[in-house]
XYZ file of C-alpha atoms in Angstrom:
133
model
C 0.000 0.000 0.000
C 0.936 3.186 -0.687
C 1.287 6.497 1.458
C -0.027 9.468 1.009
C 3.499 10.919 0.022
C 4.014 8.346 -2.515
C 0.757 8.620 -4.034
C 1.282 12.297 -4.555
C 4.504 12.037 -6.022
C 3.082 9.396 -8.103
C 0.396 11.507 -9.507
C 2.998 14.594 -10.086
C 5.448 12.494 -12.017
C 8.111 14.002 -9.557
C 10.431 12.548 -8.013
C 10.184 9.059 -8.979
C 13.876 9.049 -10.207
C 17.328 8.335 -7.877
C 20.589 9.040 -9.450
C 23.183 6.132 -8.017
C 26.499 6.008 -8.259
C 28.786 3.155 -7.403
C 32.268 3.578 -6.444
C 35.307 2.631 -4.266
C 35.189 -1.113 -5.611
C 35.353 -3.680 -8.152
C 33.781 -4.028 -11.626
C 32.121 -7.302 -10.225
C 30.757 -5.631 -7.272
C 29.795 -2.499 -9.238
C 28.092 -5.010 -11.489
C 26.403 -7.062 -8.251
C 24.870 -4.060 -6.712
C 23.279 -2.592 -10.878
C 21.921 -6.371 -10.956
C 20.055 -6.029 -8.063
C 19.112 -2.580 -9.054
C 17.756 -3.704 -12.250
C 16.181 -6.775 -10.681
C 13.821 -4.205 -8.152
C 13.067 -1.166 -10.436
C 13.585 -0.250 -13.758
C 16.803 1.667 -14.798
C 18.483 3.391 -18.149
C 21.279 0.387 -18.188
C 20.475 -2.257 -20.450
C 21.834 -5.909 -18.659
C 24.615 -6.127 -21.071
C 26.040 -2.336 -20.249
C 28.164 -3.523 -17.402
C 30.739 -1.916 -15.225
C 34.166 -1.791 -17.030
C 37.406 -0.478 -15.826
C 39.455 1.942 -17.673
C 42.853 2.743 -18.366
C 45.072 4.329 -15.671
C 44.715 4.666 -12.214
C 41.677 7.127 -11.794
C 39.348 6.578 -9.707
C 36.438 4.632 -11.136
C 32.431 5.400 -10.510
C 29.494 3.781 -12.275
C 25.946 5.783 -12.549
C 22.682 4.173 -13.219
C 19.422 6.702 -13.088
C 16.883 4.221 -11.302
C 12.951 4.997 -11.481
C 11.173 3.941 -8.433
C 7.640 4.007 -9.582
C 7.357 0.215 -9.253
C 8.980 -1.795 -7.068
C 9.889 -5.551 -7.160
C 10.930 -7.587 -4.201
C 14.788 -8.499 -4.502
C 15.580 -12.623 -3.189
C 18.319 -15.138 -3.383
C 21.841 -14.828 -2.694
C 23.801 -11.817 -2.949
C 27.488 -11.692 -2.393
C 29.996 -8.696 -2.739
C 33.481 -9.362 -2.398
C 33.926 -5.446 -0.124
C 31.557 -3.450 1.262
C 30.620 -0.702 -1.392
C 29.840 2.955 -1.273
C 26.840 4.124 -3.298
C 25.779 7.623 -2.982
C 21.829 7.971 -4.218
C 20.195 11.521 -4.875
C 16.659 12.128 -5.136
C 13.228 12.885 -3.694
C 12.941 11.686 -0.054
C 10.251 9.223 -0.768
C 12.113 8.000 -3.808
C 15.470 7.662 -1.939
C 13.511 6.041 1.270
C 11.804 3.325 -1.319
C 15.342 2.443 -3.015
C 17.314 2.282 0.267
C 14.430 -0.127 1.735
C 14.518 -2.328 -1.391
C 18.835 -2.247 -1.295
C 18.156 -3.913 2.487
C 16.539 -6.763 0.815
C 19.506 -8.015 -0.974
C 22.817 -6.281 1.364
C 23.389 -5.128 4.611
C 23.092 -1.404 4.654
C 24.343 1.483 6.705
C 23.550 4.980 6.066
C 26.966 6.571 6.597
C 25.745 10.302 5.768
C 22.833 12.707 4.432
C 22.693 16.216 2.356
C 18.874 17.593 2.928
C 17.716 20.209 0.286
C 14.098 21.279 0.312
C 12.882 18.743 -2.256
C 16.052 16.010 -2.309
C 18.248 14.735 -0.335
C 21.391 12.707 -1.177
C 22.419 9.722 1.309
C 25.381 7.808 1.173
C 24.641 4.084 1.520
C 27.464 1.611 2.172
C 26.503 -1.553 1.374
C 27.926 -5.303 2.682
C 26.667 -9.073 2.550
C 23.685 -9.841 4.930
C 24.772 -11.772 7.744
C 23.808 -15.368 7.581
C 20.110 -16.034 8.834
C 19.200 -11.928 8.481
C-alpha cells in the first residue's frame, strides 16, 4: 500500500527518479549491486552495459538513473566481495523506497545525508547480509 506521500509524487510524475552512483570497488561488485538494481526497479542500463574499468589509475564510478515508480521484491543470494559505497540523490520518498529495497539483498548502513528542500542525497554503504538476516 501506498502512502499518502508516494501517491502524490506518483500523480505529479516528480520525483520518482534516484541518481546512483557506485564507487570505491570492483567491476564485479559495481556489477552485483546494478543487478540487483535492475532486478527491483527499472533503470536506463540495459543488462549487457556492465561496469568496465578503464585505463590508468583514476578513480572509477558507475551511474545508473533508477525509477522507483514500481517496485519488485529483490531474493536469493547476494554476495559482494567489499563493502561498497553508493551515494543515491533524489526525492525523499524516492530515496527512502530504493534504500528499503537495497536492504533486501545487502546489509546497509547509512553513513551520511545532504537535505535540500525537495532532495536529499544519502550515502549508503553496502555489505553481505549476515547469515540467517
Amino acid at each position: 500500500m501506498n502512502t499518502i506521500r508516494e501517491q502524490e509524487a506518483a500523480r505529479s510524475g516528480y520525483g520518482q527518479e534516484v541518481s546512483v552512483v557506485v564507487s570505491g570497488c570492483g567491476t564485479a561488485d559495481a556489477r552485483m549491486v546494478f543487478d540487483v538494481l535492475r532486478a527491483a526497479f527499472t533503470t536506463d542500463r540495459a543488462s549487457v552495459d556492465v561496469p568496465q574499468d578503464l585505463e590508468g589509475r583514476r578513480p572509477t564510478a558507475w551511474v545508473v538513473t533508477v525509477d522507483v515508480t514500481e517496485e519488485r521484491v529483490v531474493s536469493g543470494s547476494v554476495v559482494l566481495g567489499a563493502p561498497v559505497s553508493v551515494d543515491v540523490q533524489g526525492g525523499y520518498w524516492a530515496v527512502e523506497r530504493l534504500r528499503r529495497s537495497l536492504a533486501h539483498a545487502f546489509d546497509v548502513t547509512v553513513v551520511g545525508t545532504v537535505s535540500g528542500d525537495q532532495e536529499e542525497e544519502v550515502r549508503l554503504r553496502l555489505a553481505n547480509r549476515a547469515a540467517g538476516a
